Short mmCIF file of C-alpha atoms in Angstrom, two decimals:
data_model
loop_
_atom_site.label_atom_id
_atom_site.label_comp_id
_atom_site.label_asym_id
_atom_site.label_seq_id
_atom_site.Cartn_x
_atom_site.Cartn_y
_atom_site.Cartn_z
CA UNK A 1 0.00 0.00 0.00
CA UNK A 2 1.45 3.44 -0.94
CA UNK A 3 2.25 5.82 1.90
CA UNK A 4 -0.55 8.12 2.95
CA UNK A 5 -0.05 11.64 1.53
CA UNK A 6 1.06 14.19 4.10
CA UNK A 7 -1.49 16.93 4.73
CA UNK A 8 -0.02 20.32 5.61
CA UNK A 9 -2.23 22.86 7.36
CA UNK A 10 -1.20 26.54 7.33
CA UNK A 11 -3.30 29.42 8.65
CA UNK A 12 -6.02 26.88 9.40
CA UNK A 13 -6.25 25.73 5.78
CA UNK A 14 -5.06 22.59 4.06
CA UNK A 15 -2.37 23.25 1.47
CA UNK A 16 -3.72 21.90 -1.81
CA UNK A 17 -1.97 21.97 -5.18
CA UNK A 18 0.67 24.56 -4.25
CA UNK A 19 2.25 26.32 -7.23
CA UNK A 20 6.02 26.55 -7.54
CA UNK A 21 7.80 28.63 -10.20
CA UNK A 22 11.27 27.48 -11.20
CA UNK A 23 13.97 28.39 -13.71
CA UNK A 24 17.65 29.12 -14.14
CA UNK A 25 18.94 32.39 -12.66
CA UNK A 26 17.66 35.37 -14.67
CA UNK A 27 15.27 33.26 -16.73
CA UNK A 28 12.21 35.26 -15.68
CA UNK A 29 10.73 33.07 -12.95
CA UNK A 30 10.04 36.26 -11.01
CA UNK A 31 7.72 37.49 -13.78
CA UNK A 32 5.43 34.50 -13.31
CA UNK A 33 5.80 34.53 -9.54
CA UNK A 34 4.87 38.20 -9.36
CA UNK A 35 1.73 37.67 -11.44
CA UNK A 36 0.58 34.76 -9.29
CA UNK A 37 1.34 36.61 -6.06
CA UNK A 38 -0.82 39.54 -7.18
CA UNK A 39 -3.74 37.25 -8.10
CA UNK A 40 -6.76 36.97 -5.77
CA UNK A 41 -6.70 33.94 -3.49
CA UNK A 42 -2.99 33.22 -3.82
CA UNK A 43 -0.39 33.52 -1.09
CA UNK A 44 2.92 33.13 -2.93
CA UNK A 45 6.24 33.85 -1.25
CA UNK A 46 9.59 34.84 -2.76
CA UNK A 47 12.91 34.42 -0.97
CA UNK A 48 11.58 33.97 2.54
CA UNK A 49 14.43 33.14 4.93
CA UNK A 50 12.87 29.87 6.12
CA UNK A 51 12.68 28.60 2.54
CA UNK A 52 15.75 30.21 1.03
CA UNK A 53 18.09 28.76 3.63
CA UNK A 54 16.80 25.25 2.91
CA UNK A 55 16.92 25.82 -0.85
CA UNK A 56 20.57 26.81 -0.77
CA UNK A 57 21.47 24.02 1.63
CA UNK A 58 19.92 21.43 -0.69
CA UNK A 59 21.10 23.13 -3.89
CA UNK A 60 24.73 23.49 -2.93
CA UNK A 61 25.01 20.23 -0.99
CA UNK A 62 22.74 17.73 -2.75
CA UNK A 63 24.46 14.88 -0.91
CA UNK A 64 22.66 15.82 2.32
CA UNK A 65 19.30 14.82 0.79
CA UNK A 66 20.49 11.95 -1.39
CA UNK A 67 18.86 8.76 -0.13
CA UNK A 68 16.86 10.72 2.44
CA UNK A 69 13.72 11.46 0.47
CA UNK A 70 11.29 11.49 3.39
CA UNK A 71 13.56 13.61 5.57
CA UNK A 72 14.16 16.16 2.80
CA UNK A 73 10.43 16.38 2.13
CA UNK A 74 9.74 16.99 5.81
CA UNK A 75 12.33 19.76 6.00
CA UNK A 76 10.80 21.50 2.96
CA UNK A 77 7.26 21.20 4.30
CA UNK A 78 8.36 22.67 7.62
CA UNK A 79 10.10 25.55 5.81
CA UNK A 80 7.02 26.40 3.77
CA UNK A 81 4.74 26.04 6.78
CA UNK A 82 6.78 28.79 8.41
CA UNK A 83 7.12 30.98 5.29
CA UNK A 84 3.39 30.87 4.48
CA UNK A 85 2.22 31.88 7.96
CA UNK A 86 0.35 35.18 8.05
CA UNK A 87 1.32 36.75 11.37
CA UNK A 88 0.58 39.88 13.35
CA UNK A 89 3.84 41.34 11.99
CA UNK A 90 2.39 41.08 8.48
CA UNK A 91 5.16 41.45 5.88
CA UNK A 92 7.68 43.34 8.00
CA UNK A 93 10.00 40.35 8.19
CA UNK A 94 9.55 39.26 4.57
CA UNK A 95 12.26 39.52 1.94
CA UNK A 96 12.52 42.74 -0.06
CA UNK A 97 11.71 40.86 -3.27
CA UNK A 98 8.56 39.39 -1.75
CA UNK A 99 7.41 42.74 -0.36
CA UNK A 100 7.96 44.46 -3.68
CA UNK A 101 6.12 41.75 -5.62
CA UNK A 102 3.24 42.09 -3.17
CA UNK A 103 3.24 45.89 -3.55
CA UNK A 104 3.72 46.22 0.18
CA UNK A 105 4.75 49.51 1.74
CA UNK A 106 4.98 50.07 5.45
CA UNK A 107 3.50 47.65 8.01
CA UNK A 108 0.74 46.31 5.76
CA UNK A 109 0.13 42.71 4.62
CA UNK A 110 0.25 41.42 1.05
CA UNK A 111 -2.74 39.15 1.64
CA UNK A 112 -5.58 38.79 4.14
CA UNK A 113 -5.59 35.41 5.85
CA UNK A 114 -9.30 34.92 5.19
CA UNK A 115 -8.75 35.36 1.43
CA UNK A 116 -6.11 32.64 1.01
CA UNK A 117 -7.14 29.74 -1.20
CA UNK A 118 -3.84 28.59 -2.73
CA UNK A 119 -0.18 28.73 -1.75
CA UNK A 120 2.96 28.97 -3.82
CA UNK A 121 6.59 30.01 -3.99
CA UNK A 122 8.97 31.48 -6.55
CA UNK A 123 12.19 31.77 -4.54
CA UNK A 124 15.50 32.14 -6.39
CA UNK A 125 17.14 28.80 -7.24
CA UNK A 126 14.07 26.85 -6.13
CA UNK A 127 14.51 24.64 -9.19
CA UNK A 128 17.36 22.80 -7.48
CA UNK A 129 14.80 21.43 -5.03
CA UNK A 130 12.23 20.42 -7.65
CA UNK A 131 12.38 16.69 -6.93
CA UNK A 132 12.07 17.27 -3.20
CA UNK A 133 9.15 19.65 -3.80
CA UNK A 134 7.23 16.89 -5.54
CA UNK A 135 8.09 14.50 -2.72
CA UNK A 136 6.88 17.04 -0.17
CA UNK A 137 3.72 17.98 -2.07
CA UNK A 138 2.48 15.16 -4.27
CA UNK A 139 -0.17 17.41 -5.84
CA UNK A 140 2.22 20.33 -6.51
CA UNK A 141 1.99 22.28 -9.75
CA UNK A 142 5.34 23.34 -11.21
CA UNK A 143 5.71 26.16 -13.73
CA UNK A 144 9.18 26.26 -15.27
CA UNK A 145 10.50 28.95 -17.56
CA UNK A 146 13.34 28.70 -20.08
CA UNK A 147 15.33 31.58 -21.58
CA UNK A 148 18.03 31.85 -24.21
CA UNK A 149 21.23 30.85 -22.41
CA UNK A 150 23.19 33.66 -24.03
CA UNK A 151 20.83 36.27 -22.58
CA UNK A 152 20.93 34.46 -19.24
CA UNK A 153 24.72 34.57 -19.18
CA UNK A 154 24.71 38.28 -20.07
CA UNK A 155 22.35 38.96 -17.15
CA UNK A 156 24.35 36.77 -14.76
CA UNK A 157 27.54 38.64 -15.63
CA UNK A 158 25.84 41.88 -14.56
CA UNK A 159 24.66 40.44 -11.24
CA UNK A 160 27.14 40.57 -8.34
CA UNK A 161 25.00 38.18 -6.27
CA UNK A 162 25.18 35.50 -8.94
CA UNK A 163 28.88 36.09 -9.53
CA UNK A 164 29.52 35.81 -5.81
CA UNK A 165 28.86 32.05 -5.96
CA UNK A 166 31.97 31.62 -8.13
CA UNK A 167 34.33 33.11 -5.56
CA UNK A 168 36.91 30.87 -3.84
CA UNK A 169 35.35 29.34 -0.78
CA UNK A 170 31.86 29.58 -2.26
CA UNK A 171 32.20 27.27 -5.24
CA UNK A 172 32.16 23.90 -3.48
CA UNK A 173 32.93 21.92 -6.63
CA UNK A 174 35.75 19.97 -4.97
CA UNK A 175 33.56 18.59 -2.18
CA UNK A 176 30.21 18.07 -3.96
CA UNK A 177 30.15 15.95 -7.10
CA UNK A 178 28.04 15.89 -9.13
CA UNK A 179 27.12 19.49 -8.46
CA UNK A 180 23.80 20.53 -10.05
CA UNK A 181 24.06 24.07 -8.69
CA UNK A 182 27.10 24.72 -10.87
CA UNK A 183 25.99 22.41 -13.66
CA UNK A 184 28.85 19.97 -13.13
CA UNK A 185 27.64 16.51 -14.11
CA UNK A 186 30.69 14.56 -15.30
CA UNK A 187 34.36 14.13 -14.51
CA UNK A 188 35.09 16.08 -17.68
CA UNK A 189 32.98 19.00 -16.43
CA UNK A 190 34.87 18.93 -13.15
CA UNK A 191 38.23 18.85 -14.93
CA UNK A 192 37.54 21.90 -17.13
CA UNK A 193 35.81 23.96 -14.43
CA UNK A 194 38.97 25.66 -13.04
CA UNK A 195 39.97 26.85 -16.52
CA UNK A 196 36.57 28.19 -17.54
CA UNK A 197 36.04 31.93 -17.86
CA UNK A 198 33.28 33.49 -15.79
CA UNK A 199 31.06 33.46 -18.88
CA UNK A 200 31.80 29.76 -19.32
CA UNK A 201 30.89 29.02 -15.71
CA UNK A 202 27.64 30.93 -16.10
CA UNK A 203 26.93 28.93 -19.25
CA UNK A 204 27.53 25.69 -17.39
CA UNK A 205 25.03 26.73 -14.73
CA UNK A 206 22.44 27.48 -17.44
CA UNK A 207 23.21 24.21 -19.23
CA UNK A 208 22.76 22.22 -16.03
CA UNK A 209 19.44 23.91 -15.31
CA UNK A 210 17.88 23.27 -18.73
CA UNK A 211 19.00 19.64 -18.59
CA UNK A 212 17.41 19.30 -15.15
CA UNK A 213 14.19 20.86 -16.46
CA UNK A 214 14.18 18.46 -19.41
CA UNK A 215 14.45 15.53 -17.01
CA UNK A 216 11.55 16.93 -14.98
CA UNK A 217 9.45 17.32 -18.09
CA UNK A 218 10.12 13.71 -19.04
CA UNK A 219 9.31 12.41 -15.56
CA UNK A 220 6.19 14.44 -14.76
CA UNK A 221 2.76 14.54 -16.33
CA UNK A 222 1.35 17.53 -18.19
CA UNK A 223 -1.01 18.29 -15.31
CA UNK A 224 1.93 18.47 -12.88
CA UNK A 225 4.38 20.58 -14.85
CA UNK A 226 4.26 23.13 -17.66
CA UNK A 227 7.06 24.97 -19.45
CA UNK A 228 7.07 28.55 -20.73
CA UNK A 229 9.60 30.40 -22.83
CA UNK A 230 10.72 33.75 -21.50
CA UNK A 231 10.70 35.23 -24.99
CA UNK A 232 7.06 34.26 -25.54
CA UNK A 233 6.09 35.63 -22.14
CA UNK A 234 7.58 39.00 -23.10
CA UNK A 235 5.96 39.06 -26.52
CA UNK A 236 2.58 37.69 -25.48
CA UNK A 237 2.08 38.30 -21.73
CA UNK A 238 -1.71 37.94 -21.89
CA UNK A 239 -1.46 34.55 -23.58
CA UNK A 240 1.18 33.45 -21.05
CA UNK A 241 -1.06 34.49 -18.14
CA UNK A 242 -3.97 32.57 -19.70
CA UNK A 243 -1.77 29.47 -20.09
CA UNK A 244 -0.67 29.63 -16.45
CA UNK A 245 -4.28 30.16 -15.34
CA UNK A 246 -5.40 27.09 -17.27
CA UNK A 247 -2.55 25.02 -15.88
CA UNK A 248 -3.01 25.91 -12.19
CA UNK A 249 -6.81 25.89 -12.40
CA UNK A 250 -7.26 29.40 -11.01
CA UNK A 251 -7.28 32.85 -12.54
CA UNK A 252 -3.82 34.45 -12.69
CA UNK A 253 -3.56 38.18 -13.18
CA UNK A 254 -1.68 39.98 -15.94
CA UNK A 255 2.05 39.48 -16.31
CA UNK A 256 3.70 42.88 -16.00
CA UNK A 257 6.73 43.19 -18.26
CA UNK A 258 8.94 46.10 -17.33
CA UNK A 259 11.26 47.47 -19.97
CA UNK A 260 15.01 48.04 -19.66
CA UNK A 261 17.71 46.24 -17.71
CA UNK A 262 17.50 48.16 -14.45
CA UNK A 263 16.62 44.99 -12.49
CA UNK A 264 19.60 42.95 -13.66
CA UNK A 265 21.83 43.76 -10.69
CA UNK A 266 19.18 42.64 -8.20
CA UNK A 267 19.14 39.10 -9.44
CA UNK A 268 15.39 38.92 -10.02
CA UNK A 269 15.32 38.32 -13.76
CA UNK A 270 16.71 40.81 -16.27
CA UNK A 271 14.18 42.45 -18.57
CA UNK A 272 16.42 42.72 -21.62
CA UNK A 273 14.83 42.17 -24.97
CA UNK A 274 15.42 38.75 -26.51
CA UNK A 275 18.78 38.79 -28.24
CA UNK A 276 20.25 41.49 -26.01
CA UNK A 277 23.32 39.24 -25.68
CA UNK A 278 24.40 40.59 -29.08
CA UNK A 279 25.31 43.94 -27.52
CA UNK A 280 26.25 42.71 -24.06
CA UNK A 281 28.59 39.77 -24.69
CA UNK A 282 32.04 40.13 -26.19
CA UNK A 283 33.12 37.83 -28.98
CA UNK A 284 35.30 35.92 -26.51
CA UNK A 285 32.45 35.54 -24.01
CA UNK A 286 30.07 34.32 -26.72
CA UNK A 287 32.64 31.79 -27.88
CA UNK A 288 32.99 30.49 -24.32
CA UNK A 289 29.22 30.21 -23.91
CA UNK A 290 28.76 28.29 -27.14
CA UNK A 291 31.73 26.05 -26.37
CA UNK A 292 30.12 24.98 -23.09
CA UNK A 293 26.43 25.09 -23.95
CA UNK A 294 26.21 25.04 -27.75
CA UNK A 295 24.51 21.62 -28.06
CA UNK A 296 21.94 22.55 -25.43
CA UNK A 297 21.27 25.93 -27.05
CA UNK A 298 20.52 24.02 -30.25
CA UNK A 299 18.41 21.42 -28.48
CA UNK A 300 16.09 24.02 -26.99
CA UNK A 301 15.95 26.02 -30.22
CA UNK A 302 18.15 29.03 -29.53
CA UNK A 303 21.01 28.22 -31.88
CA UNK A 304 20.84 27.08 -35.51
#
């Protein structure tokens, strides 16, 4: 007999079909997360400390959850149970990204407890916990978003937070292998890592993420996971919102696309037009990106 599904209760309500938005850094997951968060009935969090600390622990040290499926699922459920609580302090202790997405100013709350129907999360790097999310919430709905790896690399190179992971002492490639966070899957990847340029390392992170998303797509049903392209979201935001609404089974508000690249340094998804890599990457950087991720760029349709 299969194990009985765990029922999580938050704010006096059972958590049913929570929605999680995942993608590589700067792929636009925040666009979808913001739209869902601003939709009636949803309580979606972004970068809450309780969740983000677990995400980075699992992402950077996958060995701690390997072979411990039930324990990892319990840790994630506990983290979300804390992050989704609506307290008397409202959003004062929430992350800046979450407060901004919820249009919160001052001591107000982004959602009234009585109005909550669905829960969700769109924290940075959540995709590295995708398998554990499904273990923790068997009825979860995952929305993943893919963006041209060259544009992703250009945005990552402008983001000091993302670049900080490559610093000595932060890149734990010698102690964690394979290392999904850095996209290192094989001995060959590990061997070339020290010699890669920063653009090449960013490309390896993107390559690892799109491969992980492809594996998820192959392993999960169409009612559990859907995939969007960043470029299509920008060009057709209303159609993208309608697709997400249909997938999650609840109305999702409009996707607000802000022009320019002013958000790139904050790490919440650059808003550059598709193909902006042409003016942002040097010839040497582009060569490094295509050397590392060329086959995957072709596979997902970004390179002829």
